[in-house]
Amino acid sequence: MKKKLALLLCLMMAFSVFAVGCGGDEEPAPQEEPAQEEAVENGEEAGVEVELEDEEEADAEEEELEEVEAEELEEEELDEEEEEEEK
């Protein structure tokens, strides 16, 4: 009796492992952006939060560009001064 019960349990376990391994070809659901999830959790509108982040990124990029341009202008001025001193 014990052998039959043990064999039945083993067959059930083997079948369950086989069934789980054969299924699951579904693609996972697309995940939302974390910014939207955080905004919804905070009770804010997700669209507003994303727009603010985009504006902040644009402002940061603009500041970096301005800094680079300022550095280039300074270098050009220094080069011109050096050329004038050499003459």
JSON list of N, CA and C in Angstrom, two decimals, residues 9-84:
[
{"chain": "A", "resi": 9, "resn": "LEU", "atom": "N", "xyz": [2.34, 9.48, -5.79]},
{"chain": "A", "resi": 9, "resn": "LEU", "atom": "CA", "xyz": [2.84, 10.83, -5.50]},
{"chain": "A", "resi": 9, "resn": "LEU", "atom": "C", "xyz": [3.97, 11.21, -6.45]},
{"chain": "A", "resi": 10, "resn": "CYS", "atom": "N", "xyz": [4.86, 10.27, -6.75]},
{"chain": "A", "resi": 10, "resn": "CYS", "atom": "CA", "xyz": [5.96, 10.55, -7.68]},
{"chain": "A", "resi": 10, "resn": "CYS", "atom": "C", "xyz": [5.43, 10.85, -9.07]},
{"chain": "A", "resi": 11, "resn": "LEU", "atom": "N", "xyz": [4.46, 10.09, -9.53]},
{"chain": "A", "resi": 11, "resn": "LEU", "atom": "CA", "xyz": [3.88, 10.33, -10.85]},
{"chain": "A", "resi": 11, "resn": "LEU", "atom": "C", "xyz": [3.18, 11.69, -10.90]},
{"chain": "A", "resi": 12, "resn": "MET", "atom": "N", "xyz": [2.48, 12.03, -9.83]},
{"chain": "A", "resi": 12, "resn": "MET", "atom": "CA", "xyz": [1.80, 13.34, -9.78]},
{"chain": "A", "resi": 12, "resn": "MET", "atom": "C", "xyz": [2.82, 14.49, -9.82]},
{"chain": "A", "resi": 13, "resn": "MET", "atom": "N", "xyz": [3.93, 14.32, -9.10]},
{"chain": "A", "resi": 13, "resn": "MET", "atom": "CA", "xyz": [4.96, 15.36, -9.10]},
{"chain": "A", "resi": 13, "resn": "MET", "atom": "C", "xyz": [5.61, 15.47, -10.47]},
{"chain": "A", "resi": 14, "resn": "ALA", "atom": "N", "xyz": [5.89, 14.35, -11.10]},
{"chain": "A", "resi": 14, "resn": "ALA", "atom": "CA", "xyz": [6.50, 14.36, -12.42]},
{"chain": "A", "resi": 14, "resn": "ALA", "atom": "C", "xyz": [5.56, 15.02, -13.43]},
{"chain": "A", "resi": 15, "resn": "PHE", "atom": "N", "xyz": [4.28, 14.70, -13.37]},
{"chain": "A", "resi": 15, "resn": "PHE", "atom": "CA", "xyz": [3.31, 15.30, -14.27]},
{"chain": "A", "resi": 15, "resn": "PHE", "atom": "C", "xyz": [3.22, 16.81, -14.05]},
{"chain": "A", "resi": 16, "resn": "SER", "atom": "N", "xyz": [3.23, 17.25, -12.79]},
{"chain": "A", "resi": 16, "resn": "SER", "atom": "CA", "xyz": [3.12, 18.69, -12.52]},
{"chain": "A", "resi": 16, "resn": "SER", "atom": "C", "xyz": [4.35, 19.43, -13.03]},
{"chain": "A", "resi": 17, "resn": "VAL", "atom": "N", "xyz": [5.55, 18.84, -12.88]},
{"chain": "A", "resi": 17, "resn": "VAL", "atom": "CA", "xyz": [6.77, 19.47, -13.40]},
{"chain": "A", "resi": 17, "resn": "VAL", "atom": "C", "xyz": [6.71, 19.53, -14.92]},
{"chain": "A", "resi": 18, "resn": "PHE", "atom": "N", "xyz": [6.24, 18.48, -15.56]},
{"chain": "A", "resi": 18, "resn": "PHE", "atom": "CA", "xyz": [6.11, 18.45, -17.01]},
{"chain": "A", "resi": 18, "resn": "PHE", "atom": "C", "xyz": [5.10, 19.50, -17.48]},
{"chain": "A", "resi": 19, "resn": "ALA", "atom": "N", "xyz": [3.99, 19.62, -16.81]},
{"chain": "A", "resi": 19, "resn": "ALA", "atom": "CA", "xyz": [2.94, 20.57, -17.20]},
{"chain": "A", "resi": 19, "resn": "ALA", "atom": "C", "xyz": [3.43, 22.01, -17.06]},
{"chain": "A", "resi": 20, "resn": "VAL", "atom": "N", "xyz": [4.15, 22.30, -16.02]},
{"chain": "A", "resi": 20, "resn": "VAL", "atom": "CA", "xyz": [4.68, 23.66, -15.82]},
{"chain": "A", "resi": 20, "resn": "VAL", "atom": "C", "xyz": [5.74, 23.97, -16.87]},
{"chain": "A", "resi": 21, "resn": "GLY", "atom": "N", "xyz": [6.58, 23.00, -17.19]},
{"chain": "A", "resi": 21, "resn": "GLY", "atom": "CA", "xyz": [7.64, 23.21, -18.16]},
{"chain": "A", "resi": 21, "resn": "GLY", "atom": "C", "xyz": [7.12, 23.40, -19.57]},
{"chain": "A", "resi": 22, "resn": "CYS", "atom": "N", "xyz": [6.02, 22.80, -19.91]},
{"chain": "A", "resi": 22, "resn": "CYS", "atom": "CA", "xyz": [5.47, 22.90, -21.26]},
{"chain": "A", "resi": 22, "resn": "CYS", "atom": "C", "xyz": [4.72, 24.21, -21.48]},
{"chain": "A", "resi": 23, "resn": "GLY", "atom": "N", "xyz": [4.14, 24.76, -20.48]},
{"chain": "A", "resi": 23, "resn": "GLY", "atom": "CA", "xyz": [3.37, 25.99, -20.64]},
{"chain": "A", "resi": 23, "resn": "GLY", "atom": "C", "xyz": [4.23, 27.22, -20.45]},
{"chain": "A", "resi": 24, "resn": "GLY", "atom": "N", "xyz": [3.60, 28.37, -20.56]},
{"chain": "A", "resi": 24, "resn": "GLY", "atom": "CA", "xyz": [4.28, 29.62, -20.25]},
{"chain": "A", "resi": 24, "resn": "GLY", "atom": "C", "xyz": [5.00, 30.25, -21.42]},
{"chain": "A", "resi": 25, "resn": "ASP", "atom": "N", "xyz": [4.54, 30.01, -22.66]},
{"chain": "A", "resi": 25, "resn": "ASP", "atom": "CA", "xyz": [5.14, 30.65, -23.81]},
{"chain": "A", "resi": 25, "resn": "ASP", "atom": "C", "xyz": [4.60, 32.06, -24.04]},
{"chain": "A", "resi": 26, "resn": "GLU", "atom": "N", "xyz": [3.79, 32.53, -23.14]},
{"chain": "A", "resi": 26, "resn": "GLU", "atom": "CA", "xyz": [3.22, 33.86, -23.27]},
{"chain": "A", "resi": 26, "resn": "GLU", "atom": "C", "xyz": [4.29, 34.91, -23.03]},
{"chain": "A", "resi": 27, "resn": "GLU", "atom": "N", "xyz": [4.19, 36.02, -23.76]},
{"chain": "A", "resi": 27, "resn": "GLU", "atom": "CA", "xyz": [5.11, 37.12, -23.54]},
{"chain": "A", "resi": 27, "resn": "GLU", "atom": "C", "xyz": [4.67, 37.89, -22.30]},
{"chain": "A", "resi": 28, "resn": "PRO", "atom": "N", "xyz": [5.62, 38.37, -21.51]},
{"chain": "A", "resi": 28, "resn": "PRO", "atom": "CA", "xyz": [5.23, 39.13, -20.32]},
{"chain": "A", "resi": 28, "resn": "PRO", "atom": "C", "xyz": [4.57, 40.45, -20.73]},
{"chain": "A", "resi": 29, "resn": "ALA", "atom": "N", "xyz": [3.69, 40.91, -19.88]},
{"chain": "A", "resi": 29, "resn": "ALA", "atom": "CA", "xyz": [3.00, 42.17, -20.15]},
{"chain": "A", "resi": 29, "resn": "ALA", "atom": "C", "xyz": [4.00, 43.32, -20.14]},
{"chain": "A", "resi": 30, "resn": "PRO", "atom": "N", "xyz": [3.83, 44.30, -21.03]},
{"chain": "A", "resi": 30, "resn": "PRO", "atom": "CA", "xyz": [4.76, 45.44, -21.03]},
{"chain": "A", "resi": 30, "resn": "PRO", "atom": "C", "xyz": [4.68, 46.22, -19.73]},
{"chain": "A", "resi": 31, "resn": "GLN", "atom": "N", "xyz": [5.84, 46.60, -19.23]},
{"chain": "A", "resi": 31, "resn": "GLN", "atom": "CA", "xyz": [5.88, 47.32, -17.97]},
{"chain": "A", "resi": 31, "resn": "GLN", "atom": "C", "xyz": [5.78, 48.81, -18.22]},
{"chain": "A", "resi": 32, "resn": "GLU", "atom": "N", "xyz": [5.11, 49.50, -17.31]},
{"chain": "A", "resi": 32, "resn": "GLU", "atom": "CA", "xyz": [5.00, 50.94, -17.41]},
{"chain": "A", "resi": 32, "resn": "GLU", "atom": "C", "xyz": [6.29, 51.58, -16.95]},
{"chain": "A", "resi": 33, "resn": "GLU", "atom": "N", "xyz": [6.49, 52.83, -17.34]},
{"chain": "A", "resi": 33, "resn": "GLU", "atom": "CA", "xyz": [7.68, 53.56, -16.92]},
{"chain": "A", "resi": 33, "resn": "GLU", "atom": "C", "xyz": [7.60, 53.82, -15.42]},
{"chain": "A", "resi": 34, "resn": "PRO", "atom": "N", "xyz": [8.74, 53.73, -14.72]},
{"chain": "A", "resi": 34, "resn": "PRO", "atom": "CA", "xyz": [8.73, 53.94, -13.26]},
{"chain": "A", "resi": 34, "resn": "PRO", "atom": "C", "xyz": [8.22, 55.32, -12.86]},
{"chain": "A", "resi": 35, "resn": "ALA", "atom": "N", "xyz": [8.47, 56.33, -13.68]},
{"chain": "A", "resi": 35, "resn": "ALA", "atom": "CA", "xyz": [8.03, 57.68, -13.34]},
{"chain": "A", "resi": 35, "resn": "ALA", "atom": "C", "xyz": [6.51, 57.74, -13.26]},
{"chain": "A", "resi": 36, "resn": "GLN", "atom": "N", "xyz": [5.86, 57.02, -14.17]},
{"chain": "A", "resi": 36, "resn": "GLN", "atom": "CA", "xyz": [4.40, 57.02, -14.16]},
{"chain": "A", "resi": 36, "resn": "GLN", "atom": "C", "xyz": [3.87, 56.29, -12.94]},
{"chain": "A", "resi": 37, "resn": "GLU", "atom": "N", "xyz": [4.50, 55.18, -12.58]},
{"chain": "A", "resi": 37, "resn": "GLU", "atom": "CA", "xyz": [4.04, 54.44, -11.42]},
{"chain": "A", "resi": 37, "resn": "GLU", "atom": "C", "xyz": [4.20, 55.27, -10.15]},
{"chain": "A", "resi": 38, "resn": "GLU", "atom": "N", "xyz": [5.34, 55.96, -10.01]},
{"chain": "A", "resi": 38, "resn": "GLU", "atom": "CA", "xyz": [5.57, 56.78, -8.83]},
{"chain": "A", "resi": 38, "resn": "GLU", "atom": "C", "xyz": [4.56, 57.91, -8.75]},
{"chain": "A", "resi": 39, "resn": "ALA", "atom": "N", "xyz": [4.26, 58.51, -9.89]},
{"chain": "A", "resi": 39, "resn": "ALA", "atom": "CA", "xyz": [3.33, 59.63, -9.90]},
{"chain": "A", "resi": 39, "resn": "ALA", "atom": "C", "xyz": [1.94, 59.16, -9.49]},
{"chain": "A", "resi": 40, "resn": "VAL", "atom": "N", "xyz": [1.55, 57.99, -9.97]},
{"chain": "A", "resi": 40, "resn": "VAL", "atom": "CA", "xyz": [0.22, 57.48, -9.63]},
{"chain": "A", "resi": 40, "resn": "VAL", "atom": "C", "xyz": [0.17, 57.13, -8.15]},
{"chain": "A", "resi": 41, "resn": "GLU", "atom": "N", "xyz": [1.25, 56.57, -7.64]},
{"chain": "A", "resi": 41, "resn": "GLU", "atom": "CA", "xyz": [1.29, 56.22, -6.22]},
{"chain": "A", "resi": 41, "resn": "GLU", "atom": "C", "xyz": [1.20, 57.47, -5.34]},
{"chain": "A", "resi": 42, "resn": "ASN", "atom": "N", "xyz": [1.78, 58.56, -5.79]},
{"chain": "A", "resi": 42, "resn": "ASN", "atom": "CA", "xyz": [1.76, 59.80, -5.02]},
{"chain": "A", "resi": 42, "resn": "ASN", "atom": "C", "xyz": [0.45, 60.56, -5.19]},
{"chain": "A", "resi": 43, "resn": "GLY", "atom": "N", "xyz": [-0.46, 60.05, -6.00]},
{"chain": "A", "resi": 43, "resn": "GLY", "atom": "CA", "xyz": [-1.74, 60.72, -6.19]},
{"chain": "A", "resi": 43, "resn": "GLY", "atom": "C", "xyz": [-1.66, 61.84, -7.21]},
{"chain": "A", "resi": 44, "resn": "GLU", "atom": "N", "xyz": [-0.59, 61.89, -8.00]},
{"chain": "A", "resi": 44, "resn": "GLU", "atom": "CA", "xyz": [-0.43, 62.92, -9.02]},
{"chain": "A", "resi": 44, "resn": "GLU", "atom": "C", "xyz": [-0.74, 62.29, -10.37]},
{"chain": "A", "resi": 45, "resn": "GLU", "atom": "N", "xyz": [-0.94, 63.14, -11.36]},
{"chain": "A", "resi": 45, "resn": "GLU", "atom": "CA", "xyz": [-1.17, 62.64, -12.70]},
{"chain": "A", "resi": 45, "resn": "GLU", "atom": "C", "xyz": [0.17, 62.23, -13.30]},
{"chain": "A", "resi": 46, "resn": "ALA", "atom": "N", "xyz": [0.20, 61.07, -13.94]},
{"chain": "A", "resi": 46, "resn": "ALA", "atom": "CA", "xyz": [1.45, 60.55, -14.48]},
{"chain": "A", "resi": 46, "resn": "ALA", "atom": "C", "xyz": [1.97, 61.42, -15.60]},
{"chain": "A", "resi": 47, "resn": "GLY", "atom": "N", "xyz": [1.12, 61.95, -16.44]},
{"chain": "A", "resi": 47, "resn": "GLY", "atom": "CA", "xyz": [1.56, 62.77, -17.56]},
{"chain": "A", "resi": 47, "resn": "GLY", "atom": "C", "xyz": [2.28, 64.01, -17.11]},
{"chain": "A", "resi": 48, "resn": "VAL", "atom": "N", "xyz": [1.82, 64.64, -16.05]},
{"chain": "A", "resi": 48, "resn": "VAL", "atom": "CA", "xyz": [2.45, 65.85, -15.55]},
{"chain": "A", "resi": 48, "resn": "VAL", "atom": "C", "xyz": [3.84, 65.54, -15.03]},
{"chain": "A", "resi": 49, "resn": "GLU", "atom": "N", "xyz": [3.99, 64.42, -14.35]},
{"chain": "A", "resi": 49, "resn": "GLU", "atom": "CA", "xyz": [5.28, 64.05, -13.78]},
{"chain": "A", "resi": 49, "resn": "GLU", "atom": "C", "xyz": [6.29, 63.80, -14.89]},
{"chain": "A", "resi": 50, "resn": "VAL", "atom": "N", "xyz": [5.87, 63.11, -15.95]},
{"chain": "A", "resi": 50, "resn": "VAL", "atom": "CA", "xyz": [6.78, 62.82, -17.05]},
{"chain": "A", "resi": 50, "resn": "VAL", "atom": "C", "xyz": [7.19, 64.10, -17.75]},
{"chain": "A", "resi": 51, "resn": "GLU", "atom": "N", "xyz": [6.23, 65.03, -17.95]},
{"chain": "A", "resi": 51, "resn": "GLU", "atom": "CA", "xyz": [6.55, 66.29, -18.60]},
{"chain": "A", "resi": 51, "resn": "GLU", "atom": "C", "xyz": [7.57, 67.07, -17.78]},
{"chain": "A", "resi": 52, "resn": "LEU", "atom": "N", "xyz": [7.42, 67.07, -16.46]},
{"chain": "A", "resi": 52, "resn": "LEU", "atom": "CA", "xyz": [8.36, 67.78, -15.62]},
{"chain": "A", "resi": 52, "resn": "LEU", "atom": "C", "xyz": [9.76, 67.18, -15.74]},
{"chain": "A", "resi": 53, "resn": "GLU", "atom": "N", "xyz": [9.84, 65.87, -15.77]},
{"chain": "A", "resi": 53, "resn": "GLU", "atom": "CA", "xyz": [11.14, 65.22, -15.89]},
{"chain": "A", "resi": 53, "resn": "GLU", "atom": "C", "xyz": [11.77, 65.57, -17.24]},
{"chain": "A", "resi": 54, "resn": "ASP", "atom": "N", "xyz": [10.96, 65.59, -18.32]},
{"chain": "A", "resi": 54, "resn": "ASP", "atom": "CA", "xyz": [11.48, 65.94, -19.63]},
{"chain": "A", "resi": 54, "resn": "ASP", "atom": "C", "xyz": [12.00, 67.37, -19.64]},
{"chain": "A", "resi": 55, "resn": "GLU", "atom": "N", "xyz": [11.28, 68.28, -19.00]},
{"chain": "A", "resi": 55, "resn": "GLU", "atom": "CA", "xyz": [11.70, 69.68, -18.94]},
{"chain": "A", "resi": 55, "resn": "GLU", "atom": "C", "xyz": [13.00, 69.81, -18.16]},
{"chain": "A", "resi": 56, "resn": "GLU", "atom": "N", "xyz": [13.12, 69.07, -17.06]},
{"chain": "A", "resi": 56, "resn": "GLU", "atom": "CA", "xyz": [14.34, 69.11, -16.26]},
{"chain": "A", "resi": 56, "resn": "GLU", "atom": "C", "xyz": [15.53, 68.60, -17.06]},
{"chain": "A", "resi": 57, "resn": "GLU", "atom": "N", "xyz": [15.32, 67.51, -17.82]},
{"chain": "A", "resi": 57, "resn": "GLU", "atom": "CA", "xyz": [16.39, 66.97, -18.64]},
{"chain": "A", "resi": 57, "resn": "GLU", "atom": "C", "xyz": [16.79, 67.97, -19.72]},
{"chain": "A", "resi": 58, "resn": "ALA", "atom": "N", "xyz": [15.80, 68.61, -20.33]},
{"chain": "A", "resi": 58, "resn": "ALA", "atom": "CA", "xyz": [16.09, 69.60, -21.38]},
{"chain": "A", "resi": 58, "resn": "ALA", "atom": "C", "xyz": [16.86, 70.78, -20.80]},
{"chain": "A", "resi": 59, "resn": "ASP", "atom": "N", "xyz": [16.46, 71.23, -19.61]},
{"chain": "A", "resi": 59, "resn": "ASP", "atom": "CA", "xyz": [17.15, 72.34, -18.97]},
{"chain": "A", "resi": 59, "resn": "ASP", "atom": "C", "xyz": [18.61, 71.96, -18.65]},
{"chain": "A", "resi": 60, "resn": "ALA", "atom": "N", "xyz": [18.81, 70.75, -18.17]},
{"chain": "A", "resi": 60, "resn": "ALA", "atom": "CA", "xyz": [20.16, 70.31, -17.83]},
{"chain": "A", "resi": 60, "resn": "ALA", "atom": "C", "xyz": [21.03, 70.23, -19.09]},
{"chain": "A", "resi": 61, "resn": "GLU", "atom": "N", "xyz": [20.47, 69.72, -20.18]},
{"chain": "A", "resi": 61, "resn": "GLU", "atom": "CA", "xyz": [21.22, 69.64, -21.43]},
{"chain": "A", "resi": 61, "resn": "GLU", "atom": "C", "xyz": [21.55, 71.03, -21.95]},
{"chain": "A", "resi": 62, "resn": "GLU", "atom": "N", "xyz": [20.60, 71.95, -21.83]},
{"chain": "A", "resi": 62, "resn": "GLU", "atom": "CA", "xyz": [20.82, 73.32, -22.29]},
{"chain": "A", "resi": 62, "resn": "GLU", "atom": "C", "xyz": [21.93, 73.99, -21.48]},
{"chain": "A", "resi": 63, "resn": "GLU", "atom": "N", "xyz": [21.94, 73.77, -20.17]},
{"chain": "A", "resi": 63, "resn": "GLU", "atom": "CA", "xyz": [22.98, 74.34, -19.32]},
{"chain": "A", "resi": 63, "resn": "GLU", "atom": "C", "xyz": [24.36, 73.78, -19.70]},
{"chain": "A", "resi": 64, "resn": "GLU", "atom": "N", "xyz": [24.43, 72.48, -19.96]},
{"chain": "A", "resi": 64, "resn": "GLU", "atom": "CA", "xyz": [25.69, 71.87, -20.36]},
{"chain": "A", "resi": 64, "resn": "GLU", "atom": "C", "xyz": [26.18, 72.46, -21.67]},
{"chain": "A", "resi": 65, "resn": "LEU", "atom": "N", "xyz": [25.27, 72.64, -22.61]},
{"chain": "A", "resi": 65, "resn": "LEU", "atom": "CA", "xyz": [25.63, 73.21, -23.90]},
{"chain": "A", "resi": 65, "resn": "LEU", "atom": "C", "xyz": [26.16, 74.63, -23.73]},
{"chain": "A", "resi": 66, "resn": "GLU", "atom": "N", "xyz": [25.50, 75.42, -22.90]},
{"chain": "A", "resi": 66, "resn": "GLU", "atom": "CA", "xyz": [25.94, 76.79, -22.65]},
{"chain": "A", "resi": 66, "resn": "GLU", "atom": "C", "xyz": [27.34, 76.81, -22.01]},
{"chain": "A", "resi": 67, "resn": "GLU", "atom": "N", "xyz": [27.59, 75.90, -21.08]},
{"chain": "A", "resi": 67, "resn": "GLU", "atom": "CA", "xyz": [28.90, 75.82, -20.44]},
{"chain": "A", "resi": 67, "resn": "GLU", "atom": "C", "xyz": [29.99, 75.48, -21.45]},
{"chain": "A", "resi": 68, "resn": "VAL", "atom": "N", "xyz": [29.70, 74.53, -22.34]},
{"chain": "A", "resi": 68, "resn": "VAL", "atom": "CA", "xyz": [30.67, 74.13, -23.35]},
{"chain": "A", "resi": 68, "resn": "VAL", "atom": "C", "xyz": [30.95, 75.30, -24.30]},
{"chain": "A", "resi": 69, "resn": "GLU", "atom": "N", "xyz": [29.89, 76.00, -24.70]},
{"chain": "A", "resi": 69, "resn": "GLU", "atom": "CA", "xyz": [30.08, 77.15, -25.59]},
{"chain": "A", "resi": 69, "resn": "GLU", "atom": "C", "xyz": [30.90, 78.23, -24.91]},
{"chain": "A", "resi": 70, "resn": "ALA", "atom": "N", "xyz": [30.63, 78.47, -23.63]},
{"chain": "A", "resi": 70, "resn": "ALA", "atom": "CA", "xyz": [31.39, 79.48, -22.90]},
{"chain": "A", "resi": 70, "resn": "ALA", "atom": "C", "xyz": [32.87, 79.10, -22.81]},
{"chain": "A", "resi": 71, "resn": "GLU", "atom": "N", "xyz": [33.15, 77.84, -22.57]},
{"chain": "A", "resi": 71, "resn": "GLU", "atom": "CA", "xyz": [34.53, 77.37, -22.50]},
{"chain": "A", "resi": 71, "resn": "GLU", "atom": "C", "xyz": [35.23, 77.53, -23.85]},
{"chain": "A", "resi": 72, "resn": "GLU", "atom": "N", "xyz": [34.51, 77.22, -24.93]},
{"chain": "A", "resi": 72, "resn": "GLU", "atom": "CA", "xyz": [35.10, 77.36, -26.26]},
{"chain": "A", "resi": 72, "resn": "GLU", "atom": "C", "xyz": [35.42, 78.82, -26.56]},
{"chain": "A", "resi": 73, "resn": "LEU", "atom": "N", "xyz": [34.52, 79.73, -26.17]},
{"chain": "A", "resi": 73, "resn": "LEU", "atom": "CA", "xyz": [34.76, 81.15, -26.39]},
{"chain": "A", "resi": 73, "resn": "LEU", "atom": "C", "xyz": [35.98, 81.62, -25.60]},
{"chain": "A", "resi": 74, "resn": "GLU", "atom": "N", "xyz": [36.11, 81.17, -24.38]},
{"chain": "A", "resi": 74, "resn": "GLU", "atom": "CA", "xyz": [37.25, 81.54, -23.55]},
{"chain": "A", "resi": 74, "resn": "GLU", "atom": "C", "xyz": [38.55, 81.04, -24.19]},
{"chain": "A", "resi": 75, "resn": "GLU", "atom": "N", "xyz": [38.53, 79.82, -24.69]},
{"chain": "A", "resi": 75, "resn": "GLU", "atom": "CA", "xyz": [39.72, 79.27, -25.34]},
{"chain": "A", "resi": 75, "resn": "GLU", "atom": "C", "xyz": [40.09, 80.07, -26.58]},
{"chain": "A", "resi": 76, "resn": "GLU", "atom": "N", "xyz": [39.08, 80.44, -27.37]},
{"chain": "A", "resi": 76, "resn": "GLU", "atom": "CA", "xyz": [39.34, 81.24, -28.57]},
{"chain": "A", "resi": 76, "resn": "GLU", "atom": "C", "xyz": [39.94, 82.59, -28.20]},
{"chain": "A", "resi": 77, "resn": "GLU", "atom": "N", "xyz": [39.41, 83.22, -27.16]},
{"chain": "A", "resi": 77, "resn": "GLU", "atom": "CA", "xyz": [39.92, 84.52, -26.72]},
{"chain": "A", "resi": 77, "resn": "GLU", "atom": "C", "xyz": [41.37, 84.39, -26.25]},
{"chain": "A", "resi": 78, "resn": "LEU", "atom": "N", "xyz": [41.66, 83.34, -25.51]},
{"chain": "A", "resi": 78, "resn": "LEU", "atom": "CA", "xyz": [43.03, 83.13, -25.05]},
{"chain": "A", "resi": 78, "resn": "LEU", "atom": "C", "xyz": [43.98, 82.90, -26.22]},
{"chain": "A", "resi": 79, "resn": "ASP", "atom": "N", "xyz": [43.52, 82.13, -27.21]},
{"chain": "A", "resi": 79, "resn": "ASP", "atom": "CA", "xyz": [44.35, 81.89, -28.39]},
{"chain": "A", "resi": 79, "resn": "ASP", "atom": "C", "xyz": [44.62, 83.20, -29.13]},
{"chain": "A", "resi": 80, "resn": "GLU", "atom": "N", "xyz": [43.60, 84.03, -29.27]},
{"chain": "A", "resi": 80, "resn": "GLU", "atom": "CA", "xyz": [43.77, 85.31, -29.95]},
{"chain": "A", "resi": 80, "resn": "GLU", "atom": "C", "xyz": [44.75, 86.20, -29.17]},
{"chain": "A", "resi": 81, "resn": "GLU", "atom": "N", "xyz": [44.64, 86.22, -27.86]},
{"chain": "A", "resi": 81, "resn": "GLU", "atom": "CA", "xyz": [45.55, 87.03, -27.05]},
{"chain": "A", "resi": 81, "resn": "GLU", "atom": "C", "xyz": [47.00, 86.55, -27.20]},
{"chain": "A", "resi": 82, "resn": "GLU", "atom": "N", "xyz": [47.18, 85.23, -27.23]},
{"chain": "A", "resi": 82, "resn": "GLU", "atom": "CA", "xyz": [48.51, 84.67, -27.38]},
{"chain": "A", "resi": 82, "resn": "GLU", "atom": "C", "xyz": [49.10, 85.04, -28.74]},
{"chain": "A", "resi": 83, "resn": "GLU", "atom": "N", "xyz": [48.26, 85.01, -29.78]},
{"chain": "A", "resi": 83, "resn": "GLU", "atom": "CA", "xyz": [48.72, 85.36, -31.12]},
{"chain": "A", "resi": 83, "resn": "GLU", "atom": "C", "xyz": [49.13, 86.83, -31.16]},
{"chain": "A", "resi": 84, "resn": "GLU", "atom": "N", "xyz": [48.36, 87.69, -30.51]},
{"chain": "A", "resi": 84, "resn": "GLU", "atom": "CA", "xyz": [48.67, 89.11, -30.50]},
{"chain": "A", "resi": 84, "resn": "GLU", "atom": "C", "xyz": [49.98, 89.38, -29.73]}
]
